[in-house]
Amino acid sequence: MRWWGWGDPAHPPTLTARTLRFLGDAVGVAARPRPPVALGQVRLPPSSLPERALEALQEIVGAAGVRLDHPARVLHAAGKGYPDLVRLRAGEPGEAPDAVLYPADGAQVRAVLELCARASLAVVPFGGGTSVVGGVAPLRGEHGAVLALDMRRMGDVLDLDRESLTVAVQAGVRGPALERYLAPRGLTLGHFPQSFEYVSLGGCVATRSSGQASTGYGGVERMVLGLRLAAPAGDIQLPPVPASAAGPGLRQLLVGSEGTLGVICDLALRVRQAPRMRSYEGVFFEDFRAGVEAFRGLAQQHASPDVARLSDAAETRMSLAAAGAGGLKDRLGRRYLGLRGYGEAGCLAILGFEGDEEEVTARRRRALALVRRHGGLAVGRSPGEAWRRGRFSAPYLRDELLTHGVMVETLETATQWSSVSRLHTEVGRAIADALDAAGTPGLVACHVSHLYETGASLYFTFLARQREDDEIGQWRTVKDAASRAILSGGATITHHHAVGRDHAPWMVDEVGSTGLAALRALKRELDPTGIMNPGKLLG
Amino acid sequence: MRWWGWGDPAHPPTLTARTLRFLGDAVGVAARPRPPVALGQVRLPPSSLPERALEALQEIVGAAGVRLDHPARVLHAAGKGYPDLVRLRAGEPGEAPDAVLYPADGAQVRAVLELCARASLAVVPFGGGTSVVGGVAPLRGEHGAVLALDMRRMGDVLDLDRESLTVAVQAGVRGPALERYLAPRGLTLGHFPQSFEYVSLGGCVATRSSGQASTGYGGVERMVLGLRLAAPAGDIQLPPVPASAAGPGLRQLLVGSEGTLGVICDLALRVRQAPRMRSYEGVFFEDFRAGVEAFRGLAQQHASPDVARLSDAAETRMSLAAAGAGGLKDRLGRRYLGLRGYGEAGCLAILGFEGDEEEVTARRRRALALVRRHGGLAVGRSPGEAWRRGRFSAPYLRDELLTHGVMVETLETATQWSSVSRLHTEVGRAIADALDAAGTPGLVACHVSHLYETGASLYFTFLARQREDDEIGQWRTVKDAASRAILSGGATITHHHAVGRDHAPWMVDEVGSTGLAALRALKRELDPTGIMNPGKLLG
C-alpha cells in the first residue's frame, strides 16, 4: 500500500483527461501538480518508547515483531481519510506510533496488552489501516507512548463448518485472502466495502462496516456470529450461536467498538453459497424522488437487488461526464434520454442481482416490473458492468485529484424513508453552502444505497478546489456543516464509515449523554487504564 | 388473566379425555384433581412499604396509581413459569411486591425511579407478566421493599410513519392492541409469541422475544429501530435509524436488558404490510435428521417459510395421540403413513407462508420442491390449520395438566446446524435421565423452529407425574440437567425465553466472567444503587 495514499504503487492512473477538464471547468484545478513528498522527507517525532518497554515487547513478539524504522512508522502514522492524506503527502503527519508490533497469535496479543497496561503504553489496533475517520490515528492520550498493533500476522482461516455455513478466522485476515479461501469451496462472505482490497475482517467488525452488496448480504454486523475480544481486563469469548435471548446483545456491543475496548482476535462469520450468476444493470429515473420511491418499494416488498445504488442528478451528470467514448455517455447521452423525457434531473440507478440463474432471473423480473411502475427505464448492462469494474477505484482517483489540487471527500448517513429526500436536500445544501463560504464553490453529489425496509443510507461526495493555505481547516468547516445537518435531521452520524476521531465529538448527539456514559463505563471495566485506542469513538 | 395460571378465567377447557387417558398411560396422573386454592387463601407477606414512601409514590402516580390490596399483589407476585404456577396454585407464592404502581407516562416513570433510588426501593418492570423464567419475580435484593411497575397505562400508539413502515408506541402496549391498531391500516408487526394474547411490546423487547413466525418476520431484536430507556441515572433515547455504524450497538444492548438497567418507555418498531394470504400445511419426514436437513436447505437457500416447525418423533406421536376423531390422526394415522414408508420415527413439520397470493404461491412451490428432495411428504393443510388454531393454547393446557398432577415444562436453545441433531439427542437424554432419576419417568419431545442460515432453535417439552412432596425440587433437577447439556454442547442457554431468575446462574457460562463483568459495569453506571429488577439476568 502506498504510504501517502491508496493501493499498489504500481497501479495505473485512473484520472482521464476528460475528467480533469470537467473538473477544471467545474471547480478549478491546481496550475501545477502537487505530488507527495518523498518518503525520506516525511518528518516524524522521534520514538519515545522506553528501552525497557522495547525489550519486553521484543520478548513477547520476537525481535522481528517490533519495528521502529521510519517506513513502518510512516505506514502506521495515519489511515486513509482526507486529512490523513493531506498531512502525509505534505510529509507532516504530525504524529506516528512509537513502534509497530506484529503479534502472531492471541496469546501474544494478551501479553502485549498486559504489558502495555502496566507500562502505560497506548495501543492502536491496526488491521488494513483503511479508516477514513481517523480510526487508526496514533494518539497516545495520557500515556507515555503509543504502539500500532498490526494484525497482519494473524490472518489464518481456522475452521470451516460447511454444514452451518460459518467460517472461523483470525481477525487479521484480509478481505481478498478470505474470498480466495472461500471461492474454490463455492462460498463467499459477500462483504465488499470500497476498501475491500486492503481491509482486515477484524477491522470491518470493529467499525461496523457495510459492503457495497449489503442490501443483499447484510452489513458485517449481520455476518458476525461469534468473536473473541482480548481486552486488558480479560477475554470475552462469544460462541457462534445463530441467535440468543441470553441478555443484552454483547456481540453487537463489541461490533463497532473500534479498538477502544480491546483487540478482536478471532471471528466466526456467516458465509453463503457463491453466486453462479451476476446481473448488474442501469435504470434511469426521471428524478431523485421517483428513484427513492422505487427503491423504497423494492425494500418494502422484499424485492431488493443485492446491490442497489441510486445516484442523484448531480452524481449522474458527473458519471456521464466522466464516461469515455463508447461508454455510458454514448448510450445515455442527453439526446437519448431527452427523447424519452429524461432531462437534467434524471438519475441513474444500478441494480445488481447475484445467485443461481433461476433465482436471479425471477428476482430481476420482479424488481424491474416494480421499478417500471415508478417510471424507471432499464438502460442495459453496460452502466452496471462499468460500475462493477470501477467499484474499488474511487480511492485511486482521489489520490490523483489531490495531486491536482482538488479536495474530494465523502460522508454518509442513514435515515428513514420518510426523511431521505429531505435529508438529501438539507445535507447537500449544508455542504454546498459551506464550500461557498470557504470561497471554494464545489460539486456535491449523492447516492442512496444499502436499502432497509425502513430506510436507507445516503452517501455524499463533494469536490472543490483545495485551499492550499489551509486544506484541513477548509475540510473541517465543510465536514462540521454536514454533520450538523445530519444530526439535526434526526439521522445517524455514520452508516458505515464508523466514528474514529472525526465523529467522536458527535457521539453525544448520537446516543445522548447517558448513552455515552454507559459506553464509557463499559470501557473503564474492560480497559481500566485507558490504553485502548485513546481519543477515538468516545472522545 | 387468571392469578393462578394463564388466560381469561372464562376460557373453556382444552384438555380432552383422550389426552388425559394418553397421559395417564404414559406418565400417570393424580388420583384426584388438585385445583388451585381460592384467591383469598393465598398467603402473602405483609407489605413493608414505608408510609412516607407510599405517600411520595401517590404524589407521583396519583392515589389510584398505587395498589397495595391483596388481589393486585397476588397478580404481580410471579410470572407464568412452572415454579411460579406451582407456588401460586398452592397459595404460597413466598414473595410479593410491597405495592403495585401504574405510571401513566415517562415523566412519572422517571420520578418513580428517582424516588426509589433515594428511598432504596427495588423496582420490577411488569409488562404482561408472562415471563416463564422468573423475570418478574418480586425480589428486593438489598433494598427495603420492592415495587412492581405495571406498564398497562402506558399502552398508546404514538405515531405511525406509513412511508417508513415504522410505528412508535408506548412500551406497555399489548400485542393484540397493537395488531388491532395496525390491521385496519393493512399492516402487522408480525410478532406472535405463544404468549401473544398478554405480552407487552416493552416486555418483548426487554426479553429479546421471538415470535412463532420469526423465521419470516425476525425476532423482536430485528423489529426495534429506536427506543427510550428510563434508567435511574438518566434516559437513553435512540432514534429510529435503519442502521448505524456509530459505535457499539447500544440498541441491541438495551434489547434483552430485562428491566435490570431501566424501564423501556417508548419503542419505534418496524411494521410490514399485512399478508393477504396465509398458507399453513403439514409435511411428513421419514425421521428427524431428514427433516433437519430439509430445514437447513430451506434456510440456506433463502426459501424458508415464515413459520417453520419440525416436531421430532416423540412430539409427532404426542400430536397424533392428542388429535381427535376427524382430525390429524384420521388423516395421518400410522396405517396411512406406514403404507408410504413413514414409521415410528416419522416427524411432522408445519410450514406456514404469508404474503400476497403471487408471492405465497411462488415461495410455497419452491420450498415444497426442496422439501420433497429430502423425502418430505406434503400431507395437506389440516395439520397446518390445526397448529394455527391451537398455537396460543399450550399455556391453557398446562394449567389443566397441573390440576391433574402432571408437570409440564418447556425449555429452549439455539445452535448451529452442524450441532442440531447431536444437541437434540444430548439434551433430550439429559432430561429423560433426570426424570428417571427423580423416580418420575416422563415424556420428552422437541421441535426445531426459528430458522437462521447458520442454525436454528430447539424447543423441548417434557411431561411427568408431579412429585407432590417436592414439585419445585423435581423441576429444578431436570432443568439443571438440561441447562448443563445445553451449555456443554456449545449452545445458548436460551433462544427466546430470556434469562430472568432461572437462567441467571448460567450467564457466566454463556458470556464468560469478563463478559459478565462488562454487563455489571454497565448496570452500575445506569443503576448505581441497584434498584432495577434485582436478582435477574446478572445473578
mmCIF file with all atom_site columns, N, CA, C and O in Angstrom, chain A residues 161 163-164 166 208 244-245 247-249 252-253 272 296 300 416 418 453 492 494 524-525, chain B residues 161 163-164 166 208 244-245 247-249 252-253 272 296 300 416 418 453 492 494 524-525:
data_model
loop_
_atom_site.group_PDB
_atom_site.id
_atom_site.type_symbol
_atom_site.label_atom_id
_atom_site.label_alt_id
_atom_site.label_comp_id
_atom_site.label_asym_id
_atom_site.label_entity_id
_atom_site.label_seq_id
_atom_site.pdbx_PDB_ins_code
_atom_site.Cartn_x
_atom_site.Cartn_y
_atom_site.Cartn_z
_atom_site.occupancy
_atom_site.B_iso_or_equiv
_atom_site.pdbx_formal_charge
_atom_site.auth_seq_id
_atom_site.auth_comp_id
_atom_site.auth_asym_id
_atom_site.auth_atom_id
_atom_site.pdbx_PDB_model_num
ATOM 1   N N  . ASP A 1 161 ? -17.123 -24.603 8.758  1.00 0.00 ? 161 ASP A N  1
ATOM 2   C CA . ASP A 1 161 ? -18.233 -25.503 9.064  1.00 0.00 ? 161 ASP A CA 1
ATOM 3   C C  . ASP A 1 161 ? -19.191 -25.429 7.878  1.00 0.00 ? 161 ASP A C  1
ATOM 4   O O  . ASP A 1 161 ? -20.028 -24.531 7.790  1.00 0.00 ? 161 ASP A O  1
ATOM 5   N N  . GLU A 1 163 ? -21.597 -27.276 6.978  1.00 0.00 ? 163 GLU A N  1
ATOM 6   C CA . GLU A 1 163 ? -22.996 -27.576 7.241  1.00 0.00 ? 163 GLU A CA 1
ATOM 7   C C  . GLU A 1 163 ? -23.706 -26.312 7.756  1.00 0.00 ? 163 GLU A C  1
ATOM 8   O O  . GLU A 1 163 ? -24.824 -26.002 7.338  1.00 0.00 ? 163 GLU A O  1
ATOM 9   N N  . SER A 1 164 ? -23.026 -25.604 8.652  1.00 0.00 ? 164 SER A N  1
ATOM 10  C CA . SER A 1 164 ? -23.638 -24.408 9.237  1.00 0.00 ? 164 SER A CA 1
ATOM 11  C C  . SER A 1 164 ? -23.347 -23.160 8.420  1.00 0.00 ? 164 SER A C  1
ATOM 12  O O  . SER A 1 164 ? -23.884 -22.091 8.717  1.00 0.00 ? 164 SER A O  1
ATOM 13  N N  . THR A 1 166 ? -20.491 -21.456 8.318  1.00 0.00 ? 166 THR A N  1
ATOM 14  C CA . THR A 1 166 ? -19.749 -20.493 9.138  1.00 0.00 ? 166 THR A CA 1
ATOM 15  C C  . THR A 1 166 ? -18.264 -20.746 8.952  1.00 0.00 ? 166 THR A C  1
ATOM 16  O O  . THR A 1 166 ? -17.831 -21.884 8.759  1.00 0.00 ? 166 THR A O  1
ATOM 17  N N  . ARG A 1 208 ? -18.038 -1.808  12.230 1.00 0.00 ? 208 ARG A N  1
ATOM 18  C CA . ARG A 1 208 ? -19.436 -1.974  11.807 1.00 0.00 ? 208 ARG A CA 1
ATOM 19  C C  . ARG A 1 208 ? -19.598 -1.635  10.319 1.00 0.00 ? 208 ARG A C  1
ATOM 20  O O  . ARG A 1 208 ? -20.496 -0.888  9.906  1.00 0.00 ? 208 ARG A O  1
ATOM 21  N N  . SER A 1 244 ? -29.678 -15.619 20.227 1.00 0.00 ? 244 SER A N  1
ATOM 22  C CA . SER A 1 244 ? -29.753 -15.892 21.659 1.00 0.00 ? 244 SER A CA 1
ATOM 23  C C  . SER A 1 244 ? -30.568 -14.814 22.330 1.00 0.00 ? 244 SER A C  1
ATOM 24  O O  . SER A 1 244 ? -30.542 -13.648 21.931 1.00 0.00 ? 244 SER A O  1
ATOM 25  N N  . ALA A 1 245 ? -31.319 -15.215 23.373 1.00 0.00 ? 245 ALA A N  1
ATOM 26  C CA . ALA A 1 245 ? -32.027 -14.233 24.193 1.00 0.00 ? 245 ALA A CA 1
ATOM 27  C C  . ALA A 1 245 ? -31.374 -14.137 25.566 1.00 0.00 ? 245 ALA A C  1
ATOM 28  O O  . ALA A 1 245 ? -32.007 -13.713 26.519 1.00 0.00 ? 245 ALA A O  1
ATOM 29  N N  . GLY A 1 247 ? -29.831 -12.213 27.488 1.00 0.00 ? 247 GLY A N  1
ATOM 30  C CA . GLY A 1 247 ? -29.458 -10.878 27.929 1.00 0.00 ? 247 GLY A CA 1
ATOM 31  C C  . GLY A 1 247 ? -29.114 -9.937  26.807 1.00 0.00 ? 247 GLY A C  1
ATOM 32  O O  . GLY A 1 247 ? -29.382 -10.196 25.631 1.00 0.00 ? 247 GLY A O  1
ATOM 33  N N  . PRO A 1 248 ? -28.517 -8.794  27.192 1.00 0.00 ? 248 PRO A N  1
ATOM 34  C CA . PRO A 1 248 ? -28.160 -7.766  26.203 1.00 0.00 ? 248 PRO A CA 1
ATOM 35  C C  . PRO A 1 248 ? -27.283 -8.333  25.098 1.00 0.00 ? 248 PRO A C  1
ATOM 36  O O  . PRO A 1 248 ? -26.559 -9.305  25.303 1.00 0.00 ? 248 PRO A O  1
ATOM 37  N N  . GLY A 1 249 ? -27.327 -7.711  23.930 1.00 0.00 ? 249 GLY A N  1
ATOM 38  C CA . GLY A 1 249 ? -26.600 -8.219  22.770 1.00 0.00 ? 249 GLY A CA 1
ATOM 39  C C  . GLY A 1 249 ? -25.119 -7.876  22.851 1.00 0.00 ? 249 GLY A C  1
ATOM 40  O O  . GLY A 1 249 ? -24.676 -6.904  22.251 1.00 0.00 ? 249 GLY A O  1
ATOM 41  N N  . GLN A 1 252 ? -23.206 -7.591  19.556 1.00 0.00 ? 252 GLN A N  1
ATOM 42  C CA . GLN A 1 252 ? -23.434 -6.324  18.858 1.00 0.00 ? 252 GLN A CA 1
ATOM 43  C C  . GLN A 1 252 ? -22.807 -5.147  19.589 1.00 0.00 ? 252 GLN A C  1
ATOM 44  O O  . GLN A 1 252 ? -22.608 -4.084  19.016 1.00 0.00 ? 252 GLN A O  1
ATOM 45  N N  . LEU A 1 253 ? -22.479 -5.349  20.846 1.00 0.00 ? 253 LEU A N  1
ATOM 46  C CA . LEU A 1 253 ? -21.795 -4.302  21.592 1.00 0.00 ? 253 LEU A CA 1
ATOM 47  C C  . LEU A 1 253 ? -20.319 -4.250  21.214 1.00 0.00 ? 253 LEU A C  1
ATOM 48  O O  . LEU A 1 253 ? -19.703 -3.188  21.201 1.00 0.00 ? 253 LEU A O  1
ATOM 49  N N  . ARG A 1 272 ? -21.912 -17.641 2.567  1.00 0.00 ? 272 ARG A N  1
ATOM 50  C CA . ARG A 1 272 ? -23.027 -18.062 1.706  1.00 0.00 ? 272 ARG A CA 1
ATOM 51  C C  . ARG A 1 272 ? -22.487 -18.807 0.494  1.00 0.00 ? 272 ARG A C  1
ATOM 52  O O  . ARG A 1 272 ? -21.305 -18.712 0.175  1.00 0.00 ? 272 ARG A O  1
ATOM 53  N N  . ARG A 1 296 ? -37.670 2.393   -2.281 1.00 0.00 ? 296 ARG A N  1
ATOM 54  C CA . ARG A 1 296 ? -38.477 2.088   -1.092 1.00 0.00 ? 296 ARG A CA 1
ATOM 55  C C  . ARG A 1 296 ? -39.410 0.908   -1.380 1.00 0.00 ? 296 ARG A C  1
ATOM 56  O O  . ARG A 1 296 ? -39.550 -0.010  -0.573 1.00 0.00 ? 296 ARG A O  1
ATOM 57  N N  . GLN A 1 300 ? -39.396 -2.550  0.654  1.00 0.00 ? 300 GLN A N  1
ATOM 58  C CA . GLN A 1 300 ? -40.543 -2.900  1.486  1.00 0.00 ? 300 GLN A CA 1
ATOM 59  C C  . GLN A 1 300 ? -41.338 -4.062  0.921  1.00 0.00 ? 300 GLN A C  1
ATOM 60  O O  . GLN A 1 300 ? -42.093 -4.706  1.642  1.00 0.00 ? 300 GLN A O  1
ATOM 61  N N  . GLN A 1 416 ? -34.664 7.207   7.859  1.00 0.00 ? 416 GLN A N  1
ATOM 62  C CA . GLN A 1 416 ? -35.904 6.547   7.455  1.00 0.00 ? 416 GLN A CA 1
ATOM 63  C C  . GLN A 1 416 ? -36.331 7.014   6.069  1.00 0.00 ? 416 GLN A C  1
ATOM 64  O O  . GLN A 1 416 ? -36.017 8.127   5.658  1.00 0.00 ? 416 GLN A O  1
ATOM 65  N N  . SER A 1 418 ? -39.040 8.162   5.048  1.00 0.00 ? 418 SER A N  1
ATOM 66  C CA . SER A 1 418 ? -39.805 9.422   5.030  1.00 0.00 ? 418 SER A CA 1
ATOM 67  C C  . SER A 1 418 ? -38.899 10.646  5.110  1.00 0.00 ? 418 SER A C  1
ATOM 68  O O  . SER A 1 418 ? -39.349 11.757  4.861  1.00 0.00 ? 418 SER A O  1
ATOM 69  N N  . GLU A 1 453 ? -35.812 -2.116  5.042  1.00 0.00 ? 453 GLU A N  1
ATOM 70  C CA . GLU A 1 453 ? -37.257 -1.942  4.940  1.00 0.00 ? 453 GLU A CA 1
ATOM 71  C C  . GLU A 1 453 ? -37.686 -0.555  5.395  1.00 0.00 ? 453 GLU A C  1
ATOM 72  O O  . GLU A 1 453 ? -38.620 0.019   4.847  1.00 0.00 ? 453 GLU A O  1
ATOM 73  N N  . THR A 1 492 ? -28.308 9.362   11.467 1.00 0.00 ? 492 THR A N  1
ATOM 74  C CA . THR A 1 492 ? -27.116 8.916   12.191 1.00 0.00 ? 492 THR A CA 1
ATOM 75  C C  . THR A 1 492 ? -25.864 9.566   11.608 1.00 0.00 ? 492 THR A C  1
ATOM 76  O O  . THR A 1 492 ? -25.780 9.799   10.403 1.00 0.00 ? 492 THR A O  1
ATOM 77  N N  . THR A 1 494 ? -23.123 8.321   11.082 1.00 0.00 ? 494 THR A N  1
ATOM 78  C CA . THR A 1 494 ? -22.418 7.448   10.144 1.00 0.00 ? 494 THR A CA 1
ATOM 79  C C  . THR A 1 494 ? -23.155 6.139   9.926  1.00 0.00 ? 494 THR A C  1
ATOM 80  O O  . THR A 1 494 ? -23.585 5.497   10.890 1.00 0.00 ? 494 THR A O  1
ATOM 81  N N  . ARG A 1 524 ? -14.241 1.584   30.906 1.00 0.00 ? 524 ARG A N  1
ATOM 82  C CA . ARG A 1 524 ? -13.480 1.572   32.173 1.00 0.00 ? 524 ARG A CA 1
ATOM 83  C C  . ARG A 1 524 ? -13.340 0.153   32.706 1.00 0.00 ? 524 ARG A C  1
ATOM 84  O O  . ARG A 1 524 ? -12.311 -0.211  33.255 1.00 0.00 ? 524 ARG A O  1
ATOM 85  N N  . GLU A 1 525 ? -14.388 -0.649  32.533 1.00 0.00 ? 525 GLU A N  1
ATOM 86  C CA . GLU A 1 525 ? -14.331 -2.017  33.044 1.00 0.00 ? 525 GLU A CA 1
ATOM 87  C C  . GLU A 1 525 ? -13.356 -2.872  32.246 1.00 0.00 ? 525 GLU A C  1
ATOM 88  O O  . GLU A 1 525 ? -12.573 -3.629  32.805 1.00 0.00 ? 525 GLU A O  1
ATOM 89  N N  . ASP B 1 161 ? -45.547 5.953   10.888 1.00 0.00 ? 161 ASP B N  1
ATOM 90  C CA . ASP B 1 161 ? -44.888 6.512   9.703  1.00 0.00 ? 161 ASP B CA 1
ATOM 91  C C  . ASP B 1 161 ? -45.101 5.501   8.573  1.00 0.00 ? 161 ASP B C  1
ATOM 92  O O  . ASP B 1 161 ? -44.385 4.529   8.439  1.00 0.00 ? 161 ASP B O  1
ATOM 93  N N  . GLU B 1 163 ? -44.750 5.723   5.444  1.00 0.00 ? 163 GLU B N  1
ATOM 94  C CA . GLU B 1 163 ? -43.746 5.691   4.383  1.00 0.00 ? 163 GLU B CA 1
ATOM 95  C C  . GLU B 1 163 ? -42.568 4.802   4.798  1.00 0.00 ? 163 GLU B C  1
ATOM 96  O O  . GLU B 1 163 ? -42.078 4.000   4.006  1.00 0.00 ? 163 GLU B O  1
ATOM 97  N N  . SER B 1 164 ? -42.151 4.974   6.041  1.00 0.00 ? 164 SER B N  1
ATOM 98  C CA . SER B 1 164 ? -41.006 4.206   6.527  1.00 0.00 ? 164 SER B CA 1
ATOM 99  C C  . SER B 1 164 ? -41.417 2.859   7.109  1.00 0.00 ? 164 SER B C  1
ATOM 100 O O  . SER B 1 164 ? -40.560 2.053   7.455  1.00 0.00 ? 164 SER B O  1
ATOM 101 N N  . THR B 1 166 ? -42.809 2.333   10.068 1.00 0.00 ? 166 THR B N  1
ATOM 102 C CA . THR B 1 166 ? -42.432 2.262   11.484 1.00 0.00 ? 166 THR B CA 1
ATOM 103 C C  . THR B 1 166 ? -43.577 2.781   12.330 1.00 0.00 ? 166 THR B C  1
ATOM 104 O O  . THR B 1 166 ? -44.329 3.672   11.904 1.00 0.00 ? 166 THR B O  1
ATOM 105 N N  . ARG B 1 208 ? -35.915 -9.918  24.557 1.00 0.00 ? 208 ARG B N  1
ATOM 106 C CA . ARG B 1 208 ? -35.374 -10.414 23.304 1.00 0.00 ? 208 ARG B CA 1
ATOM 107 C C  . ARG B 1 208 ? -36.238 -11.568 22.769 1.00 0.00 ? 208 ARG B C  1
ATOM 108 O O  . ARG B 1 208 ? -35.746 -12.634 22.385 1.00 0.00 ? 208 ARG B O  1
ATOM 109 N N  . SER B 1 244 ? -26.740 1.923   11.674 1.00 0.00 ? 244 SER B N  1
ATOM 110 C CA . SER B 1 244 ? -25.758 2.927   12.057 1.00 0.00 ? 244 SER B CA 1
ATOM 111 C C  . SER B 1 244 ? -24.438 2.245   12.362 1.00 0.00 ? 244 SER B C  1
ATOM 112 O O  . SER B 1 244 ? -24.405 1.120   12.868 1.00 0.00 ? 244 SER B O  1
ATOM 113 N N  . ALA B 1 245 ? -23.342 2.909   12.031 1.00 0.00 ? 245 ALA B N  1
ATOM 114 C CA . ALA B 1 245 ? -22.020 2.429   12.414 1.00 0.00 ? 245 ALA B CA 1
ATOM 115 C C  . ALA B 1 245 ? -21.424 3.325   13.490 1.00 0.00 ? 245 ALA B C  1
ATOM 116 O O  . ALA B 1 245 ? -20.210 3.369   13.666 1.00 0.00 ? 245 ALA B O  1
ATOM 117 N N  . GLY B 1 247 ? -20.489 3.362   16.472 1.00 0.00 ? 247 GLY B N  1
ATOM 118 C CA . GLY B 1 247 ? -20.021 2.692   17.674 1.00 0.00 ? 247 GLY B CA 1
ATOM 119 C C  . GLY B 1 247 ? -20.782 1.431   18.007 1.00 0.00 ? 247 GLY B C  1
ATOM 120 O O  . GLY B 1 247 ? -21.535 0.896   17.189 1.00 0.00 ? 247 GLY B O  1
ATOM 121 N N  . PRO B 1 248 ? -20.550 0.924   19.238 1.00 0.00 ? 248 PRO B N  1
ATOM 122 C CA . PRO B 1 248 ? -21.193 -0.304  19.672 1.00 0.00 ? 248 PRO B CA 1
ATOM 123 C C  . PRO B 1 248 ? -22.704 -0.245  19.527 1.00 0.00 ? 248 PRO B C  1
ATOM 124 O O  . PRO B 1 248 ? -23.298 0.833   19.577 1.00 0.00 ? 248 PRO B O  1
ATOM 125 N N  . GLY B 1 249 ? -23.324 -1.393  19.379 1.00 0.00 ? 249 GLY B N  1
ATOM 126 C CA . GLY B 1 249 ? -24.766 -1.460  19.132 1.00 0.00 ? 249 GLY B CA 1
ATOM 127 C C  . GLY B 1 249 ? -25.554 -1.264  20.413 1.00 0.00 ? 249 GLY B C  1
ATOM 128 O O  . GLY B 1 249 ? -25.999 -2.219  21.030 1.00 0.00 ? 249 GLY B O  1
ATOM 129 N N  . GLN B 1 252 ? -29.033 -2.797  20.604 1.00 0.00 ? 252 GLN B N  1
ATOM 130 C CA . GLN B 1 252 ? -29.046 -4.232  20.865 1.00 0.00 ? 252 GLN B CA 1
ATOM 131 C C  . GLN B 1 252 ? -28.591 -4.546  22.283 1.00 0.00 ? 252 GLN B C  1
ATOM 132 O O  . GLN B 1 252 ? -28.820 -5.639  22.783 1.00 0.00 ? 252 GLN B O  1
ATOM 133 N N  . LEU B 1 253 ? -27.937 -3.587  22.906 1.00 0.00 ? 253 LEU B N  1
ATOM 134 C CA . LEU B 1 253 ? -27.550 -3.771  24.299 1.00 0.00 ? 253 LEU B CA 1
ATOM 135 C C  . LEU B 1 253 ? -28.759 -3.594  25.216 1.00 0.00 ? 253 LEU B C  1
ATOM 136 O O  . LEU B 1 253 ? -28.863 -4.244  26.257 1.00 0.00 ? 253 LEU B O  1
ATOM 137 N N  . ARG B 1 272 ? -44.905 -4.288  8.871  1.00 0.00 ? 272 ARG B N  1
ATOM 138 C CA . ARG B 1 272 ? -44.939 -4.775  7.481  1.00 0.00 ? 272 ARG B CA 1
ATOM 139 C C  . ARG B 1 272 ? -46.359 -4.738  6.947  1.00 0.00 ? 272 ARG B C  1
ATOM 140 O O  . ARG B 1 272 ? -47.319 -4.656  7.705  1.00 0.00 ? 272 ARG B O  1
ATOM 141 N N  . ARG B 1 296 ? -32.585 -27.052 6.996  1.00 0.00 ? 296 ARG B N  1
ATOM 142 C CA . ARG B 1 296 ? -31.306 -26.377 6.726  1.00 0.00 ? 296 ARG B CA 1
ATOM 143 C C  . ARG B 1 296 ? -31.260 -25.895 5.275  1.00 0.00 ? 296 ARG B C  1
ATOM 144 O O  . ARG B 1 296 ? -30.852 -24.770 4.992  1.00 0.00 ? 296 ARG B O  1
ATOM 145 N N  . GLN B 1 300 ? -30.798 -22.053 4.148  1.00 0.00 ? 300 GLN B N  1
ATOM 146 C CA . GLN B 1 300 ? -29.562 -21.652 3.477  1.00 0.00 ? 300 GLN B CA 1
ATOM 147 C C  . GLN B 1 300 ? -29.796 -21.295 2.017  1.00 0.00 ? 300 GLN B C  1
ATOM 148 O O  . GLN B 1 300 ? -28.980 -20.612 1.409  1.00 0.00 ? 300 GLN B O  1
ATOM 149 N N  . GLN B 1 416 ? -25.856 -24.144 16.013 1.00 0.00 ? 416 GLN B N  1
ATOM 150 C CA . GLN B 1 416 ? -25.543 -24.225 14.587 1.00 0.00 ? 416 GLN B CA 1
ATOM 151 C C  . GLN B 1 416 ? -26.134 -25.500 13.978 1.00 0.00 ? 416 GLN B C  1
ATOM 152 O O  . GLN B 1 416 ? -26.324 -26.489 14.668 1.00 0.00 ? 416 GLN B O  1
ATOM 153 N N  . SER B 1 418 ? -24.818 -27.762 12.287 1.00 0.00 ? 418 SER B N  1
ATOM 154 C CA . SER B 1 418 ? -23.984 -28.962 12.445 1.00 0.00 ? 418 SER B CA 1
ATOM 155 C C  . SER B 1 418 ? -24.143 -29.579 13.828 1.00 0.00 ? 418 SER B C  1
ATOM 156 O O  . SER B 1 418 ? -23.704 -30.711 14.053 1.00 0.00 ? 418 SER B O  1
ATOM 157 N N  . GLU B 1 453 ? -29.811 -18.887 8.755  1.00 0.00 ? 453 GLU B N  1
ATOM 158 C CA . GLU B 1 453 ? -28.927 -19.505 7.775  1.00 0.00 ? 453 GLU B CA 1
ATOM 159 C C  . GLU B 1 453 ? -27.922 -20.445 8.441  1.00 0.00 ? 453 GLU B C  1
ATOM 160 O O  . GLU B 1 453 ? -27.541 -21.452 7.881  1.00 0.00 ? 453 GLU B O  1
ATOM 161 N N  . THR B 1 492 ? -26.715 -21.940 23.253 1.00 0.00 ? 492 THR B N  1
ATOM 162 C CA . THR B 1 492 ? -27.084 -20.842 24.154 1.00 0.00 ? 492 THR B CA 1
ATOM 163 C C  . THR B 1 492 ? -28.115 -21.311 25.168 1.00 0.00 ? 492 THR B C  1
ATOM 164 O O  . THR B 1 492 ? -28.971 -22.143 24.861 1.00 0.00 ? 492 THR B O  1
ATOM 165 N N  . THR B 1 494 ? -30.598 -19.848 26.205 1.00 0.00 ? 494 THR B N  1
ATOM 166 C CA . THR B 1 494 ? -31.971 -19.509 25.831 1.00 0.00 ? 494 THR B CA 1
ATOM 167 C C  . THR B 1 494 ? -32.020 -18.838 24.467 1.00 0.00 ? 494 THR B C  1
ATOM 168 O O  . THR B 1 494 ? -31.249 -17.909 24.200 1.00 0.00 ? 494 THR B O  1
ATOM 169 N N  . ARG B 1 524 ? -24.002 -0.858  36.843 1.00 0.00 ? 524 ARG B N  1
ATOM 170 C CA . ARG B 1 524 ? -23.578 0.081   37.895 1.00 0.00 ? 524 ARG B CA 1
ATOM 171 C C  . ARG B 1 524 ? -23.702 1.527   37.420 1.00 0.00 ? 524 ARG B C  1
ATOM 172 O O  . ARG B 1 524 ? -24.066 2.412   38.181 1.00 0.00 ? 524 ARG B O  1
ATOM 173 N N  . GLU B 1 525 ? -23.384 1.739   36.130 1.00 0.00 ? 525 GLU B N  1
ATOM 174 C CA . GLU B 1 525 ? -23.448 3.107   35.604 1.00 0.00 ? 525 GLU B CA 1
ATOM 175 C C  . GLU B 1 525 ? -24.894 3.598   35.498 1.00 0.00 ? 525 GLU B C  1
ATOM 176 O O  . GLU B 1 525 ? -25.205 4.725   35.851 1.00 0.00 ? 525 GLU B O  1
#
